[in-house]
Amino acid sequence: MWMYALNGHLLKDENLKGIKAVAINPGNLSDSRALRTNTPLILRLLSRLVIRPLRPLLRLMDPTMRTAAEAGVDVIELAVSKDYAGEAGFFTLLKKDDSSPESQDGEKQQRLWRKTLEWAQISPKDTALVVESLPLS
C-alpha cells in the first residue's frame, strides 16, 4: 500500500519522477526464519521435518513455495535488471500482479502515507519529496 503512495509522490516531482518503487510478494518461504526462530518447538520441527523435505511436492501444489535464497534473487533481479527498468507496482515471482483491493484504495494509501510521516517525524526539510507539513502533536 505504501509503495503506491510513494510512487504517487515521486511522480509529482519533475526531478524524482524517474524513480520507481516496487513491492514484491516473495512467495511462501519454506526456510523462513519465522518458522525457526523464537517459535514453539512443534513449529520448528514441522518446518525441518515436514515442510523442507516435502518442498518439491508442495511446490507442485503451490508454485510460490520456495527458499529465501530464491526469493532474494528475485528481489535483486527486480531492483537492477534492465528487464524491469522503469517498472513500478506489485510483483509476485517477478510477474506483475494485483495487490489486495484494500492496498489499492487511494484514500487508505494517503492516510498511511501521512501517518508514516508523523511516526517517522519527517518534515519537508527532511526529504527531497514534496510532503505536506504535519501539525506537531
PDB file of C-alpha atoms in Angstrom:
ATOM      1  CA  MET A   1       0.000   0.000   0.000  1.00  0.00           C
ATOM      2  CA  TRP A   2       2.752   2.432   0.959  1.00  0.00           C
ATOM      3  CA  MET A   3       4.555   1.723  -2.321  1.00  0.00           C
ATOM      4  CA  TYR A   4       1.585   3.093  -4.267  1.00  0.00           C
ATOM      5  CA  ALA A   5       1.619   6.300  -2.223  1.00  0.00           C
ATOM      6  CA  LEU A   6       5.390   6.632  -2.671  1.00  0.00           C
ATOM      7  CA  ASN A   7       5.064   6.245  -6.446  1.00  0.00           C
ATOM      8  CA  GLY A   8       2.385   8.920  -6.478  1.00  0.00           C
ATOM      9  CA  HIS A   9       4.631  11.347  -4.609  1.00  0.00           C
ATOM     10  CA  LEU A  10       7.630  10.556  -6.815  1.00  0.00           C
ATOM     11  CA  LEU A  11       5.560  11.321  -9.917  1.00  0.00           C
ATOM     12  CA  LYS A  12       4.684  14.775  -8.561  1.00  0.00           C
ATOM     13  CA  ASP A  13       8.324  15.894  -8.681  1.00  0.00           C
ATOM     14  CA  GLU A  14       9.949  16.507 -12.057  1.00  0.00           C
ATOM     15  CA  ASN A  15      13.385  15.593 -10.635  1.00  0.00           C
ATOM     16  CA  LEU A  16      12.215  12.363  -8.991  1.00  0.00           C
ATOM     17  CA  LYS A  17       9.600  11.009 -11.384  1.00  0.00           C
ATOM     18  CA  GLY A  18      12.143   8.635 -12.968  1.00  0.00           C
ATOM     19  CA  ILE A  19      12.442   6.752  -9.677  1.00  0.00           C
ATOM     20  CA  LYS A  20      10.008   3.876  -9.284  1.00  0.00           C
ATOM     21  CA  ALA A  21       9.043   1.864  -6.228  1.00  0.00           C
ATOM     22  CA  VAL A  22       8.068  -1.787  -6.320  1.00  0.00           C
ATOM     23  CA  ALA A  23       6.699  -4.234  -3.796  1.00  0.00           C
ATOM     24  CA  ILE A  24       7.236  -7.949  -4.142  1.00  0.00           C
ATOM     25  CA  ASN A  25       5.439 -10.958  -2.789  1.00  0.00           C
ATOM     26  CA  PRO A  26       8.446 -13.215  -2.167  1.00  0.00           C
ATOM     27  CA  GLY A  27       6.280 -16.330  -2.021  1.00  0.00           C
ATOM     28  CA  ASN A  28       5.874 -18.871   0.736  1.00  0.00           C
ATOM     29  CA  LEU A  29       9.362 -19.185   2.161  1.00  0.00           C
ATOM     30  CA  SER A  30       9.720 -22.732   3.409  1.00  0.00           C
ATOM     31  CA  ASP A  31      13.028 -21.965   5.129  1.00  0.00           C
ATOM     32  CA  SER A  32      11.945 -18.669   6.654  1.00  0.00           C
ATOM     33  CA  ARG A  33      13.437 -17.676   9.992  1.00  0.00           C
ATOM     34  CA  ALA A  34       9.851 -17.053  11.070  1.00  0.00           C
ATOM     35  CA  LEU A  35       9.490 -20.837  11.209  1.00  0.00           C
ATOM     36  CA  ARG A  36      12.764 -21.389  13.100  1.00  0.00           C
ATOM     37  CA  THR A  37      13.452 -18.519  15.476  1.00  0.00           C
ATOM     38  CA  ASN A  38      11.560 -17.740  18.673  1.00  0.00           C
ATOM     39  CA  THR A  39       8.830 -20.187  17.712  1.00  0.00           C
ATOM     40  CA  PRO A  40       7.313 -23.165  19.510  1.00  0.00           C
ATOM     41  CA  LEU A  41       9.216 -26.423  19.176  1.00  0.00           C
ATOM     42  CA  ILE A  42       6.396 -28.028  17.205  1.00  0.00           C
ATOM     43  CA  LEU A  43       6.623 -25.326  14.534  1.00  0.00           C
ATOM     44  CA  ARG A  44      10.403 -25.713  14.260  1.00  0.00           C
ATOM     45  CA  LEU A  45      10.023 -29.486  13.913  1.00  0.00           C
ATOM     46  CA  LEU A  46       7.250 -29.106  11.349  1.00  0.00           C
ATOM     47  CA  SER A  47       9.477 -26.810   9.319  1.00  0.00           C
ATOM     48  CA  ARG A  48      12.548 -29.022   9.486  1.00  0.00           C
ATOM     49  CA  LEU A  49      10.966 -32.478   9.253  1.00  0.00           C
ATOM     50  CA  VAL A  50       7.920 -31.899   7.060  1.00  0.00           C
ATOM     51  CA  ILE A  51       7.925 -28.655   5.093  1.00  0.00           C
ATOM     52  CA  ARG A  52      11.541 -28.581   3.916  1.00  0.00           C
ATOM     53  CA  PRO A  53      11.747 -32.249   2.854  1.00  0.00           C
ATOM     54  CA  LEU A  54       8.390 -32.000   1.070  1.00  0.00           C
ATOM     55  CA  ARG A  55       9.180 -28.687  -0.645  1.00  0.00           C
ATOM     56  CA  PRO A  56       9.340 -30.182  -4.185  1.00  0.00           C
ATOM     57  CA  LEU A  57       5.924 -31.783  -3.732  1.00  0.00           C
ATOM     58  CA  LEU A  58       4.480 -28.696  -2.071  1.00  0.00           C
ATOM     59  CA  ARG A  59       5.777 -26.597  -4.965  1.00  0.00           C
ATOM     60  CA  LEU A  60       3.679 -28.663  -7.373  1.00  0.00           C
ATOM     61  CA  MET A  61       0.592 -27.570  -5.455  1.00  0.00           C
ATOM     62  CA  ASP A  62       1.819 -24.025  -4.795  1.00  0.00           C
ATOM     63  CA  PRO A  63       4.368 -22.525  -7.222  1.00  0.00           C
ATOM     64  CA  THR A  64       5.143 -19.766  -4.719  1.00  0.00           C
ATOM     65  CA  MET A  65       6.664 -22.308  -2.285  1.00  0.00           C
ATOM     66  CA  ARG A  66      10.407 -21.665  -2.372  1.00  0.00           C
ATOM     67  CA  THR A  67      13.502 -20.777  -0.388  1.00  0.00           C
ATOM     68  CA  ALA A  68      14.515 -17.396   0.935  1.00  0.00           C
ATOM     69  CA  ALA A  69      17.570 -17.527  -1.350  1.00  0.00           C
ATOM     70  CA  GLU A  70      15.351 -17.928  -4.423  1.00  0.00           C
ATOM     71  CA  ALA A  71      13.200 -15.021  -3.278  1.00  0.00           C
ATOM     72  CA  GLY A  72      16.317 -12.921  -2.660  1.00  0.00           C
ATOM     73  CA  VAL A  73      17.491 -13.476  -6.220  1.00  0.00           C
ATOM     74  CA  ASP A  74      14.131 -12.210  -7.463  1.00  0.00           C
ATOM     75  CA  VAL A  75      14.326  -9.093  -5.296  1.00  0.00           C
ATOM     76  CA  ILE A  76      17.747  -8.238  -6.747  1.00  0.00           C
ATOM     77  CA  GLU A  77      16.577  -9.062 -10.278  1.00  0.00           C
ATOM     78  CA  LEU A  78      13.604  -6.741  -9.898  1.00  0.00           C
ATOM     79  CA  ALA A  79      15.793  -3.981  -8.470  1.00  0.00           C
ATOM     80  CA  VAL A  80      18.636  -3.953 -11.001  1.00  0.00           C
ATOM     81  CA  SER A  81      17.710  -5.877 -14.149  1.00  0.00           C
ATOM     82  CA  LYS A  82      17.195  -3.904 -17.334  1.00  0.00           C
ATOM     83  CA  ASP A  83      14.166  -6.156 -17.943  1.00  0.00           C
ATOM     84  CA  TYR A  84      12.341  -4.310 -15.147  1.00  0.00           C
ATOM     85  CA  ALA A  85      13.724  -0.801 -15.682  1.00  0.00           C
ATOM     86  CA  GLY A  86      11.007   1.788 -15.229  1.00  0.00           C
ATOM     87  CA  GLU A  87       8.564  -0.717 -13.752  1.00  0.00           C
ATOM     88  CA  ALA A  88       6.512   0.208 -10.724  1.00  0.00           C
ATOM     89  CA  GLY A  89       3.903  -1.687  -8.774  1.00  0.00           C
ATOM     90  CA  PHE A  90       3.380  -5.069  -7.206  1.00  0.00           C
ATOM     91  CA  PHE A  91       5.045  -8.302  -8.319  1.00  0.00           C
ATOM     92  CA  THR A  92       4.721 -11.977  -7.427  1.00  0.00           C
ATOM     93  CA  LEU A  93       7.586 -14.202  -8.576  1.00  0.00           C
ATOM     94  CA  LEU A  94       8.788 -11.481 -10.984  1.00  0.00           C
ATOM     95  CA  LYS A  95       5.388 -11.215 -12.642  1.00  0.00           C
ATOM     96  CA  LYS A  96       3.325  -8.038 -12.434  1.00  0.00           C
ATOM     97  CA  ASP A  97       0.427  -8.824 -10.119  1.00  0.00           C
ATOM     98  CA  ASP A  98      -2.519  -7.214  -8.399  1.00  0.00           C
ATOM     99  CA  SER A  99      -2.116  -6.493  -4.724  1.00  0.00           C
ATOM    100  CA  SER A 100      -5.101  -6.718  -2.408  1.00  0.00           C
ATOM    101  CA  PRO A 101      -8.067  -4.465  -3.202  1.00  0.00           C
ATOM    102  CA  GLU A 102      -7.570  -2.720   0.139  1.00  0.00           C
ATOM    103  CA  SER A 103      -3.973  -1.819  -0.756  1.00  0.00           C
ATOM    104  CA  GLN A 104      -5.235  -0.157  -3.935  1.00  0.00           C
ATOM    105  CA  ASP A 105      -7.549   2.198  -2.034  1.00  0.00           C
ATOM    106  CA  GLY A 106      -6.101   5.676  -2.681  1.00  0.00           C
ATOM    107  CA  GLU A 107      -7.596   7.187   0.469  1.00  0.00           C
ATOM    108  CA  LYS A 108      -6.071   4.472   2.661  1.00  0.00           C
ATOM    109  CA  GLN A 109      -2.735   4.887   0.881  1.00  0.00           C
ATOM    110  CA  GLN A 110      -2.681   8.593   1.710  1.00  0.00           C
ATOM    111  CA  ARG A 111      -3.737   8.013   5.315  1.00  0.00           C
ATOM    112  CA  LEU A 112      -0.880   5.525   5.704  1.00  0.00           C
ATOM    113  CA  TRP A 113       1.489   7.998   3.996  1.00  0.00           C
ATOM    114  CA  ARG A 114       0.537  10.798   6.402  1.00  0.00           C
ATOM    115  CA  LYS A 115       0.817   8.515   9.457  1.00  0.00           C
ATOM    116  CA  THR A 116       4.242   7.339   8.265  1.00  0.00           C
ATOM    117  CA  LEU A 117       5.437  10.939   8.040  1.00  0.00           C
ATOM    118  CA  GLU A 118       4.071  11.554  11.520  1.00  0.00           C
ATOM    119  CA  TRP A 119       5.517   8.400  13.111  1.00  0.00           C
ATOM    120  CA  ALA A 120       8.931   8.910  11.497  1.00  0.00           C
ATOM    121  CA  GLN A 121       8.778  12.648  12.244  1.00  0.00           C
ATOM    122  CA  ILE A 122       9.541  13.545   8.633  1.00  0.00           C
ATOM    123  CA  SER A 123       9.073  17.173   7.712  1.00  0.00           C
ATOM    124  CA  PRO A 124       9.617  18.892   4.343  1.00  0.00           C
ATOM    125  CA  LYS A 125      13.211  19.720   5.328  1.00  0.00           C
ATOM    126  CA  ASP A 126      13.952  16.003   5.908  1.00  0.00           C
ATOM    127  CA  THR A 127      13.235  14.735   2.397  1.00  0.00           C
ATOM    128  CA  ALA A 128      13.600  15.558  -1.280  1.00  0.00           C
ATOM    129  CA  LEU A 129       9.956  14.577  -1.776  1.00  0.00           C
ATOM    130  CA  VAL A 130       7.260  17.189  -1.692  1.00  0.00           C
ATOM    131  CA  VAL A 131       5.438  16.482   1.570  1.00  0.00           C
ATOM    132  CA  GLU A 132       2.869  18.476   3.420  1.00  0.00           C
ATOM    133  CA  SER A 133       3.841  19.878   6.791  1.00  0.00           C
ATOM    134  CA  LEU A 134       2.321  18.000   9.670  1.00  0.00           C
ATOM    135  CA  PRO A 135       0.998  19.665  12.779  1.00  0.00           C
ATOM    136  CA  LEU A 136       3.208  18.989  15.769  1.00  0.00           C
ATOM    137  CA  SER A 137       1.434  16.838  18.328  1.00  0.00           C
TER     138      SER A 137
END
